[in-house]
Amino acid sequence: MDNYALFTKSIALDELGIKNASIHYQLSANELHDLTIQSGQGIENSTGALAINTGTFTGRSPQDRFIVKDSITEDKVWWGNVNIPFESDTFDALLKKVTAYLSNKEVFVRDTFVCADPNYKLNVRVITETAWANLFCLNMFLRPTKNELYDFEPEWTVICAPNFKADPTVDGTRQENFAILDFTKKIALIGGTGYTGEMKKGIFSALNFILPVYKNTLPMHCSANVGENGDTAIFFGLSGTGKTTLSADPNRKLIGDDEHGWTDENTVFNFEGGCYAKVVNLSEENEPDIFRAIKKGAILENVVFKEGTNEVDFQDVSITPNTRVSYPIYHIDNIQQNSIGENPKNIFFLTADSFGIIPPISKLTPGQAAYHFISGYTAKVAGTEAGVTEPQPNFSACFGAPFMPLHPTKYAEMLSKKMKDADVKVWLINTGWTGGPYGIGSRMKLKYTRAMITAALNGELDHVTYENHEVFGIAKPQSCPNVPSEILNPRNTWEDPELYDKKAIELAQKFKANFEKFSAYANDEIMAGAPIV
């Protein structure tokens, strides 16, 4: 399907400043897989997938993400510690150094596009220093046909040079690594880090500016699937909350697992052509689709093999808890072939609440939906990051603040309008803890979460009795098919209900403290969605 081994096209990179390079253009997945192994940069695992190590960086580095501040971005970007400004002249000088570094070297060039809806398609050329980074982009971005490649003209360019180290005293960076967007030159420049997610999130960040500003289309950090009757469901959530797992439903077709656009033409489309899933504690029993997608063509990142074998130990997090796999979406059997769905009927906000406070499922009013969307809550678990010894709240506006160049209320306003126009039901799902906080309670069983989502999708929660949460005001169903009724009210699962009440108020106060920076931009309906404390 993606074998371009016989495709030939003359590619020149001189205009970018990359001169006399040995260019490998549009290599097939098998060629890139083999070249990685031959170079000693990867190992084939027992299922045929490629296993690589991304080096020092096993995740994104948000403090080293910059946007060039110029006439396009100056008055539109929400500048601050998420969108850090970078001087245009400094970017030009750094770009010149990176392209000089790549000159006279082997480089891997791939022409791709993003946005499955043809009306929004954006051509992207990727230039990488390593074969495996190019394979990642073959997996993750949309793959042109051979005919589309003949007259392909890139609109954006990604340049990824993980072995180039910046000099912060000269180059304007914080440290040796960087990921910089220039909307005038339409370049995503990445250096000093081998973490492949920087490439995909760089283009995602660019689309999060381009689509709302120029196309009146809402970009979303979400997964999406569609039922037999054409009903689309959207799953918002931060990393580790279950976006990929819950959207890979054997009874529904997957549109995509991470990044989508919602148009005025009442469609939802995938930005990408692949999936990038966490594999920590992965098992075939709990996540069969993801487990079976790990085969030839997939790339495993920073995993550890069982001793003396090339079989992955998915429980081993000695390198990082952020072990990953990327694979083309067609590694999943049950997919929406054009990666486009109609207006959603249900939206799920996923949170992994390690405090054990948020109900496992609750129905939100439009004001509550906007409030929780802007809040973007989940919780960090002890042991996953240095210095984290107990659960900590983690608020990321729009469930994707690190990738959102505009003010969060811009996205929230677009979402609120679209939800009302489409008459969408919005649900808050806690995939985190029940019976107490992390260390005392236990993680919500996946089979119960799936049952609750299925009941919501099938309309089985439309006629049950609801009760509002005493602190958060959200509506809790009192019954749900195939779910024990006692777990639907988290207060009843705690040994000490009064301690639950105290902790619920503490968490609500953290919600309110986080929202203070948005309150001046929020209308009365949104503010009415706040916790009742």
Short mmCIF file of C-alpha atoms in Angstrom, two decimals:
data_model
loop_
_atom_site.label_atom_id
_atom_site.label_comp_id
_atom_site.label_asym_id
_atom_site.label_seq_id
_atom_site.Cartn_x
_atom_site.Cartn_y
_atom_site.Cartn_z
CA MET A 1 0.00 0.00 0.00
CA ASP A 2 2.83 2.40 0.81
CA ASN A 3 5.66 0.94 -1.21
CA TYR A 4 7.24 3.76 -3.19
CA ALA A 5 10.41 1.83 -3.93
CA LEU A 6 9.85 2.15 -7.70
CA PHE A 7 8.86 5.83 -7.51
CA THR A 8 11.46 8.26 -8.76
CA LYS A 9 11.34 12.03 -8.58
CA SER A 10 14.09 14.62 -8.54
CA ILE A 11 14.06 16.48 -5.22
CA ALA A 12 16.26 19.47 -4.47
CA LEU A 13 16.70 20.98 -1.02
CA ASP A 14 19.07 23.78 -1.98
CA GLU A 15 16.43 26.48 -1.49
CA LEU A 16 16.26 25.46 2.16
CA GLY A 17 20.04 25.60 2.45
CA ILE A 18 20.57 21.82 2.49
CA LYS A 19 23.25 21.30 -0.15
CA ASN A 20 24.95 18.24 -1.62
CA ALA A 21 22.85 15.92 0.50
CA SER A 22 22.33 12.29 -0.40
CA ILE A 23 18.54 12.27 -0.57
CA HIS A 24 16.43 9.16 0.10
CA TYR A 25 13.00 10.11 -1.23
CA GLN A 26 9.72 8.43 -0.36
CA LEU A 27 11.23 5.12 0.76
CA SER A 28 8.86 2.30 1.61
CA ALA A 29 8.19 1.12 5.15
CA ASN A 30 10.24 -2.03 4.54
CA GLU A 31 13.21 -0.03 3.24
CA LEU A 32 13.17 2.35 6.22
CA HIS A 33 12.75 -0.57 8.63
CA ASP A 34 15.75 -2.40 7.12
CA LEU A 35 17.96 0.70 6.96
CA THR A 36 17.31 1.41 10.63
CA ILE A 37 18.37 -2.10 11.61
CA GLN A 38 21.42 -2.03 9.30
CA SER A 39 22.58 1.23 10.90
CA GLY A 40 22.35 -0.28 14.37
CA GLN A 41 19.64 2.20 15.40
CA GLY A 42 16.85 -0.32 15.87
CA ILE A 43 15.94 -3.95 16.56
CA GLU A 44 13.11 -6.04 15.17
CA ASN A 45 10.89 -7.40 17.91
CA SER A 46 9.15 -10.78 18.03
CA THR A 47 6.11 -9.53 16.07
CA GLY A 48 8.16 -7.92 13.28
CA ALA A 49 7.81 -4.32 14.53
CA LEU A 50 10.81 -2.00 14.75
CA ALA A 51 11.98 -1.06 18.26
CA ILE A 52 14.02 2.12 18.65
CA ASN A 53 15.28 4.32 21.46
CA THR A 54 14.67 8.06 21.16
CA GLY A 55 17.65 8.96 23.33
CA THR A 56 17.68 11.55 26.09
CA PHE A 57 14.16 12.70 25.37
CA THR A 58 11.38 10.12 25.76
CA GLY A 59 8.60 12.70 25.66
CA ARG A 60 7.89 16.22 24.54
CA SER A 61 9.70 19.16 26.11
CA PRO A 62 7.04 21.91 26.43
CA GLN A 63 9.48 24.50 27.78
CA ASP A 64 11.49 24.20 24.57
CA ARG A 65 8.57 24.77 22.20
CA PHE A 66 8.59 28.18 20.52
CA ILE A 67 6.59 30.18 17.96
CA VAL A 68 8.22 32.88 15.85
CA LYS A 69 6.65 36.22 16.76
CA ASP A 70 6.01 38.13 13.55
CA SER A 71 3.27 40.01 11.69
CA ILE A 72 1.16 36.83 11.35
CA THR A 73 1.31 35.70 14.97
CA GLU A 74 1.99 38.83 17.03
CA ASP A 75 -1.64 39.83 17.67
CA LYS A 76 -3.24 36.39 17.46
CA VAL A 77 -1.13 33.95 19.53
CA TRP A 78 -1.76 33.65 23.26
CA TRP A 79 1.81 34.34 24.36
CA GLY A 80 3.10 32.99 27.66
CA ASN A 81 4.72 29.88 29.12
CA VAL A 82 2.81 27.67 26.64
CA ASN A 83 3.45 29.69 23.49
CA ILE A 84 6.93 31.09 23.98
CA PRO A 85 7.92 33.82 21.50
CA PHE A 86 11.03 33.43 19.33
CA GLU A 87 12.64 36.23 17.33
CA SER A 88 12.40 35.95 13.55
CA ASP A 89 16.06 36.88 12.94
CA THR A 90 17.17 34.36 15.55
CA PHE A 91 15.09 31.66 13.86
CA ASP A 92 16.64 32.47 10.47
CA ALA A 93 20.14 32.11 11.92
CA LEU A 94 19.30 28.81 13.64
CA LEU A 95 17.63 27.45 10.49
CA LYS A 96 20.78 28.28 8.55
CA LYS A 97 22.89 26.35 11.06
CA VAL A 98 20.61 23.30 10.97
CA THR A 99 20.49 23.18 7.17
CA ALA A 100 24.26 23.56 7.00
CA TYR A 101 24.52 20.66 9.47
CA LEU A 102 22.35 18.48 7.21
CA SER A 103 24.29 19.41 4.06
CA ASN A 104 26.61 16.73 2.69
CA LYS A 105 24.78 14.09 4.75
CA GLU A 106 22.24 11.37 4.09
CA VAL A 107 18.74 12.74 4.61
CA PHE A 108 15.32 11.15 4.29
CA VAL A 109 12.60 13.13 2.54
CA ARG A 110 8.89 12.30 2.59
CA ASP A 111 5.99 14.11 1.00
CA THR A 112 2.77 13.68 2.94
CA PHE A 113 -0.37 15.56 3.73
CA VAL A 114 -2.58 16.14 6.75
CA CYS A 115 -6.38 16.58 7.05
CA ALA A 116 -8.40 13.74 5.52
CA ASP A 117 -11.13 16.07 4.24
CA PRO A 118 -9.95 17.13 0.75
CA ASN A 119 -11.27 20.66 1.36
CA TYR A 120 -8.75 21.13 4.16
CA LYS A 121 -5.79 19.09 2.92
CA LEU A 122 -2.35 20.56 3.71
CA ASN A 123 0.76 19.29 1.91
CA VAL A 124 3.68 18.64 4.25
CA ARG A 125 7.26 17.74 3.32
CA VAL A 126 9.27 16.03 6.06
CA ILE A 127 13.08 16.04 6.09
CA THR A 128 14.64 13.79 8.71
CA GLU A 129 18.12 12.86 9.76
CA THR A 130 17.20 9.24 10.54
CA ALA A 131 15.32 6.54 8.67
CA TRP A 132 13.15 5.65 11.65
CA ALA A 133 11.92 9.23 12.06
CA ASN A 134 10.88 9.11 8.40
CA LEU A 135 9.07 5.83 9.00
CA PHE A 136 7.24 7.48 11.91
CA CYS A 137 5.98 10.18 9.54
CA LEU A 138 4.99 7.55 6.96
CA ASN A 139 2.89 5.96 9.71
CA MET A 140 1.44 9.11 11.21
CA PHE A 141 0.74 11.47 8.32
CA LEU A 142 -1.56 10.84 5.38
CA ARG A 143 -0.03 9.00 2.45
CA PRO A 144 -0.35 10.45 -1.08
CA THR A 145 -0.89 8.19 -4.05
CA LYS A 146 1.86 7.99 -6.66
CA ASN A 147 -0.21 10.21 -8.96
CA GLU A 148 -0.52 12.83 -6.23
CA LEU A 149 3.24 12.84 -5.78
CA TYR A 150 4.07 13.83 -9.35
CA ASP A 151 2.85 17.40 -8.92
CA PHE A 152 3.26 17.61 -5.15
CA GLU A 153 4.22 21.07 -3.87
CA PRO A 154 4.85 21.35 -0.11
CA GLU A 155 3.00 24.05 1.81
CA TRP A 156 4.71 23.29 5.13
CA THR A 157 8.08 21.70 5.83
CA VAL A 158 9.21 19.75 8.89
CA ILE A 159 12.97 19.57 9.45
CA CYS A 160 14.06 17.15 12.16
CA ALA A 161 17.74 16.90 13.14
CA PRO A 162 17.95 15.15 16.52
CA ASN A 163 21.75 15.07 16.58
CA PHE A 164 22.09 18.81 16.04
CA LYS A 165 22.62 20.55 19.38
CA ALA A 166 21.78 24.22 19.75
CA ASP A 167 24.02 26.64 21.65
CA PRO A 168 21.58 28.48 23.96
CA THR A 169 23.97 31.41 24.42
CA VAL A 170 23.88 32.09 20.67
CA ASP A 171 20.75 30.43 19.26
CA GLY A 172 18.05 31.84 21.53
CA THR A 173 16.95 28.45 22.85
CA ARG A 174 16.63 27.39 26.49
CA GLN A 175 18.89 24.39 26.06
CA GLU A 176 20.26 22.15 23.29
CA ASN A 177 16.86 20.91 22.09
CA PHE A 178 14.10 22.93 20.45
CA ALA A 179 10.86 22.72 18.46
CA ILE A 180 10.01 25.99 16.68
CA LEU A 181 7.12 26.99 14.40
CA ASP A 182 7.52 29.79 11.85
CA PHE A 183 4.14 30.63 10.29
CA THR A 184 5.68 32.99 7.73
CA LYS A 185 8.22 30.50 6.40
CA LYS A 186 5.81 27.62 7.14
CA ILE A 187 8.55 25.55 8.75
CA ALA A 188 8.56 23.35 11.84
CA LEU A 189 12.20 23.17 12.95
CA ILE A 190 13.16 20.44 15.43
CA GLY A 191 16.60 19.69 16.80
CA GLY A 192 18.40 18.12 19.74
CA THR A 193 15.63 15.61 20.46
CA GLY A 194 14.83 12.23 18.95
CA TYR A 195 11.32 12.06 20.40
CA THR A 196 9.17 11.54 17.33
CA GLY A 197 6.07 13.06 18.90
CA GLU A 198 7.60 16.52 18.44
CA MET A 199 7.05 16.19 14.67
CA LYS A 200 3.40 15.23 14.82
CA LYS A 201 2.60 17.75 17.55
CA GLY A 202 4.44 20.47 15.63
CA ILE A 203 2.08 20.08 12.69
CA PHE A 204 -0.88 19.71 15.07
CA SER A 205 0.07 23.04 16.66
CA ALA A 206 0.27 24.65 13.22
CA LEU A 207 -3.22 23.35 12.34
CA ASN A 208 -4.53 24.63 15.67
CA PHE A 209 -3.70 28.12 14.36
CA ILE A 210 -4.47 27.71 10.66
CA LEU A 211 -7.89 26.06 10.91
CA PRO A 212 -9.69 28.42 13.33
CA VAL A 213 -8.02 31.59 11.99
CA TYR A 214 -8.39 30.93 8.26
CA LYS A 215 -10.92 28.08 7.87
CA ASN A 216 -13.43 28.62 10.71
CA THR A 217 -12.85 24.99 11.66
CA LEU A 218 -12.37 23.73 15.21
CA PRO A 219 -9.18 21.68 15.75
CA MET A 220 -9.50 19.11 18.53
CA HIS A 221 -7.12 16.98 20.60
CA CYS A 222 -9.44 13.99 20.56
CA SER A 223 -10.12 10.54 19.16
CA ALA A 224 -13.26 9.74 17.19
CA ASN A 225 -15.25 6.75 15.97
CA VAL A 226 -18.53 6.09 14.20
CA GLY A 227 -21.31 3.56 14.78
CA GLU A 228 -23.21 1.41 12.32
CA ASN A 229 -25.89 4.10 12.00
CA GLY A 230 -23.33 6.80 11.20
CA ASP A 231 -23.36 8.38 14.66
CA THR A 232 -19.99 9.97 15.44
CA ALA A 233 -18.52 10.04 18.96
CA ILE A 234 -15.61 12.23 20.06
CA PHE A 235 -13.26 11.50 22.98
CA PHE A 236 -11.28 14.41 24.44
CA GLY A 237 -8.53 13.67 26.92
CA LEU A 238 -4.93 14.19 27.90
CA SER A 239 -2.29 11.51 27.55
CA GLY A 240 -3.05 8.43 29.63
CA THR A 241 -6.80 9.02 29.99
CA GLY A 242 -7.85 6.44 27.38
CA LYS A 243 -8.46 8.29 24.09
CA THR A 244 -6.82 5.61 21.96
CA THR A 245 -8.09 2.67 24.00
CA LEU A 246 -11.74 3.74 24.20
CA SER A 247 -12.05 4.84 20.58
CA ALA A 248 -10.73 1.46 19.39
CA ASP A 249 -14.11 -0.20 19.83
CA PRO A 250 -14.73 -3.47 17.94
CA ASN A 251 -18.37 -2.42 17.43
CA ARG A 252 -17.54 0.99 15.94
CA LYS A 253 -15.29 2.17 13.12
CA LEU A 254 -12.25 4.21 14.12
CA ILE A 255 -11.94 7.64 12.47
CA GLY A 256 -8.73 8.49 14.32
CA ASP A 257 -7.09 8.35 17.73
CA ASP A 258 -5.69 11.81 18.47
CA GLU A 259 -6.30 14.87 16.25
CA HIS A 260 -9.42 15.99 14.37
CA GLY A 261 -11.18 18.96 12.83
CA TRP A 262 -14.89 19.84 13.12
CA THR A 263 -16.10 21.84 10.12
CA ASP A 264 -19.00 24.15 9.34
CA GLU A 265 -20.04 21.54 6.78
CA ASN A 266 -21.02 19.28 9.72
CA THR A 267 -18.15 16.85 9.32
CA VAL A 268 -15.41 15.59 11.61
CA PHE A 269 -12.17 14.57 9.92
CA ASN A 270 -8.92 12.98 11.05
CA PHE A 271 -5.75 15.05 10.69
CA GLU A 272 -3.54 11.96 10.54
CA GLY A 273 -3.04 8.61 8.89
CA GLY A 274 -1.91 6.63 11.89
CA CYS A 275 -2.05 6.09 15.64
CA TYR A 276 0.47 6.85 18.38
CA ALA A 277 -0.52 4.80 21.39
CA LYS A 278 0.92 4.33 24.84
CA VAL A 279 1.90 0.70 25.44
CA VAL A 280 2.67 0.69 29.16
CA ASN A 281 0.95 -2.37 30.68
CA LEU A 282 -0.48 -3.24 27.26
CA SER A 283 -2.22 -6.61 27.01
CA GLU A 284 -4.11 -8.38 24.25
CA GLU A 285 -7.01 -9.02 26.62
CA ASN A 286 -7.62 -5.35 27.52
CA GLU A 287 -6.58 -3.64 24.28
CA PRO A 288 -6.67 -6.23 21.50
CA ASP A 289 -6.70 -3.77 18.57
CA ILE A 290 -3.59 -1.91 19.70
CA PHE A 291 -1.82 -5.12 20.70
CA ARG A 292 -2.40 -6.69 17.28
CA ALA A 293 -1.37 -3.50 15.46
CA ILE A 294 2.21 -4.01 16.66
CA LYS A 295 3.58 -5.80 13.61
CA LYS A 296 5.85 -5.11 10.63
CA GLY A 297 5.65 -1.43 9.81
CA ALA A 298 4.97 -0.31 13.39
CA ILE A 299 7.61 1.44 15.53
CA LEU A 300 7.96 0.77 19.25
CA GLU A 301 9.67 3.51 21.25
CA ASN A 302 11.77 3.08 24.40
CA VAL A 303 10.42 -0.35 25.30
CA VAL A 304 12.41 -3.05 27.11
CA PHE A 305 12.66 -6.68 26.00
CA LYS A 306 12.26 -9.64 28.28
CA GLU A 307 15.70 -10.93 29.19
CA GLY A 308 17.32 -12.98 26.46
CA THR A 309 14.49 -12.38 23.95
CA ASN A 310 13.16 -9.78 21.55
CA GLU A 311 9.70 -9.97 23.14
CA VAL A 312 8.55 -6.69 24.68
CA ASP A 313 7.98 -6.49 28.43
CA PHE A 314 5.15 -3.95 28.46
CA GLN A 315 5.29 -3.70 32.26
CA ASP A 316 8.93 -2.55 32.24
CA VAL A 317 9.12 1.25 32.54
CA SER A 318 12.82 1.42 33.37
CA ILE A 319 13.45 3.71 30.38
CA THR A 320 10.20 5.68 30.66
CA PRO A 321 6.52 5.21 31.56
CA ASN A 322 5.83 6.89 28.20
CA THR A 323 6.51 3.82 26.06
CA ARG A 324 4.82 4.20 22.68
CA VAL A 325 3.95 2.56 19.39
CA SER A 326 3.17 4.27 16.09
CA TYR A 327 1.42 2.40 13.29
CA PRO A 328 -0.57 3.25 10.16
CA ILE A 329 -4.28 3.36 10.84
CA TYR A 330 -4.92 0.40 8.52
CA HIS A 331 -3.20 -1.83 11.11
CA ILE A 332 -6.59 -1.53 12.85
CA ASP A 333 -9.18 -3.74 11.15
CA ASN A 334 -12.32 -1.75 11.89
CA ILE A 335 -11.70 1.75 10.49
CA GLN A 336 -13.68 4.44 8.71
CA GLN A 337 -12.01 4.24 5.31
CA ASN A 338 -12.13 7.95 4.43
CA SER A 339 -11.42 9.03 8.04
CA ILE A 340 -14.42 11.38 7.97
CA GLY A 341 -17.61 11.31 10.05
CA GLU A 342 -20.74 13.40 10.40
CA ASN A 343 -21.57 15.79 13.24
CA PRO A 344 -21.03 14.03 16.59
CA LYS A 345 -23.99 12.86 18.64
CA ASN A 346 -21.95 12.32 21.82
CA ILE A 347 -18.80 13.92 23.21
CA PHE A 348 -16.83 12.35 26.06
CA PHE A 349 -14.38 14.28 28.22
CA LEU A 350 -11.94 11.74 29.69
CA THR A 351 -10.14 12.33 32.97
CA ALA A 352 -7.96 9.95 34.96
CA ASP A 353 -8.81 11.38 38.38
CA SER A 354 -6.30 9.83 40.77
CA PHE A 355 -8.06 11.53 43.73
CA GLY A 356 -11.08 9.24 43.28
CA ILE A 357 -13.54 12.17 43.39
CA ILE A 358 -15.03 12.56 39.90
CA PRO A 359 -17.93 10.15 39.16
CA PRO A 360 -17.19 7.42 36.59
CA ILE A 361 -19.81 8.96 34.27
CA SER A 362 -21.81 12.15 34.47
CA LYS A 363 -23.87 14.25 32.08
CA LEU A 364 -22.91 17.89 31.54
CA THR A 365 -24.96 20.97 30.77
CA PRO A 366 -23.63 23.25 27.98
CA GLY A 367 -22.13 25.58 30.60
CA GLN A 368 -20.49 22.69 32.46
CA ALA A 369 -19.19 21.31 29.17
CA ALA A 370 -17.51 24.62 28.32
CA TYR A 371 -16.12 24.94 31.85
CA HIS A 372 -14.63 21.45 31.87
CA PHE A 373 -13.32 21.84 28.32
CA ILE A 374 -11.45 25.01 29.25
CA SER A 375 -10.24 23.36 32.48
CA GLY A 376 -8.99 20.17 30.77
CA TYR A 377 -8.54 18.25 34.01
CA THR A 378 -6.75 15.02 34.74
CA ALA A 379 -4.32 14.05 37.50
CA LYS A 380 -0.71 12.98 37.69
CA VAL A 381 -0.03 9.76 39.57
CA ALA A 382 2.77 9.31 42.07
CA GLY A 383 5.93 7.88 40.54
CA THR A 384 5.33 8.87 36.93
CA GLU A 385 7.43 12.04 37.17
CA ALA A 386 10.42 13.03 39.28
CA GLY A 387 9.22 14.71 42.46
CA VAL A 388 5.61 13.51 42.19
CA THR A 389 5.03 11.56 45.42
CA GLU A 390 1.24 11.88 45.64
CA PRO A 391 -1.59 12.61 43.21
CA GLN A 392 -1.45 16.08 41.67
CA PRO A 393 -4.10 17.86 39.59
CA ASN A 394 -3.10 18.56 36.01
CA PHE A 395 -5.09 21.19 34.10
CA SER A 396 -4.45 21.56 30.38
CA ALA A 397 -6.87 23.93 28.66
CA CYS A 398 -8.96 22.37 25.86
CA PHE A 399 -7.36 19.02 26.77
CA GLY A 400 -4.31 20.10 24.78
CA ALA A 401 -2.89 23.44 25.96
CA PRO A 402 0.68 22.65 24.86
CA PHE A 403 -0.52 22.58 21.24
CA MET A 404 -2.96 25.52 21.25
CA PRO A 405 -1.53 28.81 19.88
CA LEU A 406 -4.77 30.79 20.43
CA HIS A 407 -6.42 31.73 23.71
CA PRO A 408 -8.32 28.70 25.09
CA THR A 409 -11.62 30.58 25.14
CA LYS A 410 -11.43 30.88 21.33
CA TYR A 411 -11.59 27.09 21.02
CA ALA A 412 -14.19 26.83 23.80
CA GLU A 413 -16.49 29.34 22.08
CA MET A 414 -16.24 27.41 18.82
CA LEU A 415 -16.93 24.12 20.58
CA SER A 416 -19.91 25.53 22.52
CA LYS A 417 -21.53 26.85 19.33
CA LYS A 418 -21.00 23.60 17.47
CA MET A 419 -22.33 21.52 20.38
CA LYS A 420 -25.51 23.60 20.55
CA ASP A 421 -26.01 23.65 16.79
CA ALA A 422 -25.61 19.86 16.59
CA ASP A 423 -27.53 19.17 19.84
CA VAL A 424 -24.68 17.04 21.18
CA LYS A 425 -24.78 15.19 24.50
CA VAL A 426 -21.63 15.75 26.57
CA TRP A 427 -20.37 13.30 29.18
CA LEU A 428 -17.56 13.46 31.72
CA ILE A 429 -15.88 10.07 32.14
CA ASN A 430 -13.48 9.25 34.97
CA THR A 431 -11.11 6.49 33.86
CA GLY A 432 -9.10 6.99 37.07
CA TRP A 433 -9.63 5.84 40.62
CA THR A 434 -12.60 4.60 42.62
CA GLY A 435 -12.90 3.63 46.31
CA GLY A 436 -10.35 6.26 47.32
CA PRO A 437 -7.33 8.03 45.86
CA TYR A 438 -4.31 6.44 44.21
CA GLY A 439 -2.63 4.14 46.73
CA ILE A 440 -5.91 3.34 48.53
CA GLY A 441 -8.56 2.87 45.86
CA SER A 442 -8.25 1.02 42.58
CA ARG A 443 -8.35 2.00 38.90
CA MET A 444 -11.79 1.92 37.33
CA LYS A 445 -12.19 -1.36 35.44
CA LEU A 446 -11.98 -0.89 31.70
CA LYS A 447 -15.00 -3.16 31.15
CA TYR A 448 -17.14 -0.83 33.27
CA THR A 449 -15.94 2.29 31.45
CA ARG A 450 -16.67 0.63 28.11
CA ALA A 451 -20.14 -0.38 29.37
CA MET A 452 -20.92 3.18 30.49
CA ILE A 453 -19.82 4.65 27.16
CA THR A 454 -21.80 2.01 25.25
CA ALA A 455 -24.90 2.82 27.30
CA ALA A 456 -24.50 6.53 26.57
CA LEU A 457 -24.02 5.86 22.85
CA ASN A 458 -27.06 3.58 22.68
CA GLY A 459 -29.34 6.07 24.43
CA GLU A 460 -29.75 3.77 27.42
CA LEU A 461 -28.95 6.62 29.83
CA ASP A 462 -31.59 8.95 28.38
CA HIS A 463 -34.38 7.76 30.65
CA VAL A 464 -32.62 6.83 33.92
CA THR A 465 -32.72 8.85 37.14
CA TYR A 466 -29.95 11.37 37.74
CA GLU A 467 -28.67 13.05 40.88
CA ASN A 468 -26.46 16.13 40.91
CA HIS A 469 -23.06 15.85 42.55
CA GLU A 470 -23.04 17.79 45.81
CA VAL A 471 -19.81 19.66 45.01
CA PHE A 472 -19.36 19.65 41.22
CA GLY A 473 -23.06 19.90 40.32
CA ILE A 474 -22.73 17.38 37.47
CA ALA A 475 -25.53 14.85 36.90
CA LYS A 476 -24.75 11.28 37.99
CA PRO A 477 -26.91 8.44 36.60
CA GLN A 478 -28.27 6.22 39.34
CA SER A 479 -28.17 3.11 37.17
CA CYS A 480 -26.37 1.90 34.05
CA PRO A 481 -26.58 -1.44 32.21
CA ASN A 482 -23.74 -3.87 33.02
CA VAL A 483 -22.29 -1.57 35.72
CA PRO A 484 -22.71 -2.10 39.48
CA SER A 485 -24.88 0.77 40.70
CA GLU A 486 -22.76 1.26 43.84
CA ILE A 487 -19.76 2.54 41.84
CA LEU A 488 -21.76 5.26 40.04
CA ASN A 489 -21.64 7.46 43.14
CA PRO A 490 -17.96 7.72 44.13
CA ARG A 491 -18.84 8.85 47.68
CA ASN A 492 -20.41 5.44 48.33
CA THR A 493 -17.17 3.66 47.38
CA TRP A 494 -15.07 5.39 50.07
CA GLU A 495 -14.75 3.81 53.52
CA ASP A 496 -15.03 7.31 55.03
CA PRO A 497 -17.70 9.34 53.16
CA GLU A 498 -16.96 12.46 55.19
CA LEU A 499 -13.32 12.31 54.09
CA TYR A 500 -14.61 12.06 50.51
CA ASP A 501 -16.62 15.26 51.04
CA LYS A 502 -13.56 17.07 52.37
CA LYS A 503 -11.36 15.93 49.47
CA ALA A 504 -14.05 16.77 46.93
CA ILE A 505 -14.16 20.36 48.22
CA GLU A 506 -10.35 20.55 48.05
CA LEU A 507 -10.35 19.37 44.42
CA ALA A 508 -13.16 21.79 43.54
CA GLN A 509 -11.15 24.66 45.00
CA LYS A 510 -8.22 23.66 42.77
CA PHE A 511 -10.57 23.77 39.77
CA LYS A 512 -11.65 27.28 40.71
CA ALA A 513 -8.10 28.49 41.36
CA ASN A 514 -7.01 27.20 37.95
CA PHE A 515 -10.00 28.86 36.23
CA GLU A 516 -9.28 32.33 37.63
CA LYS A 517 -7.03 33.16 34.67
CA PHE A 518 -9.93 32.45 32.29
CA SER A 519 -12.83 33.95 34.25
CA ALA A 520 -12.51 37.43 32.70
CA TYR A 521 -13.06 35.84 29.27
CA ALA A 522 -15.90 33.48 30.27
CA ASN A 523 -19.61 34.32 30.01
CA ASP A 524 -22.24 33.73 32.71
CA GLU A 525 -23.26 30.34 31.29
CA ILE A 526 -19.69 29.04 31.50
CA MET A 527 -19.18 30.40 35.02
CA ALA A 528 -22.42 28.68 36.07
CA GLY A 529 -20.74 25.39 35.14
CA ALA A 530 -18.16 25.78 37.92
CA PRO A 531 -18.16 23.57 41.04
CA ILE A 532 -20.61 24.58 43.79
CA VAL A 533 -18.26 25.59 46.62
#
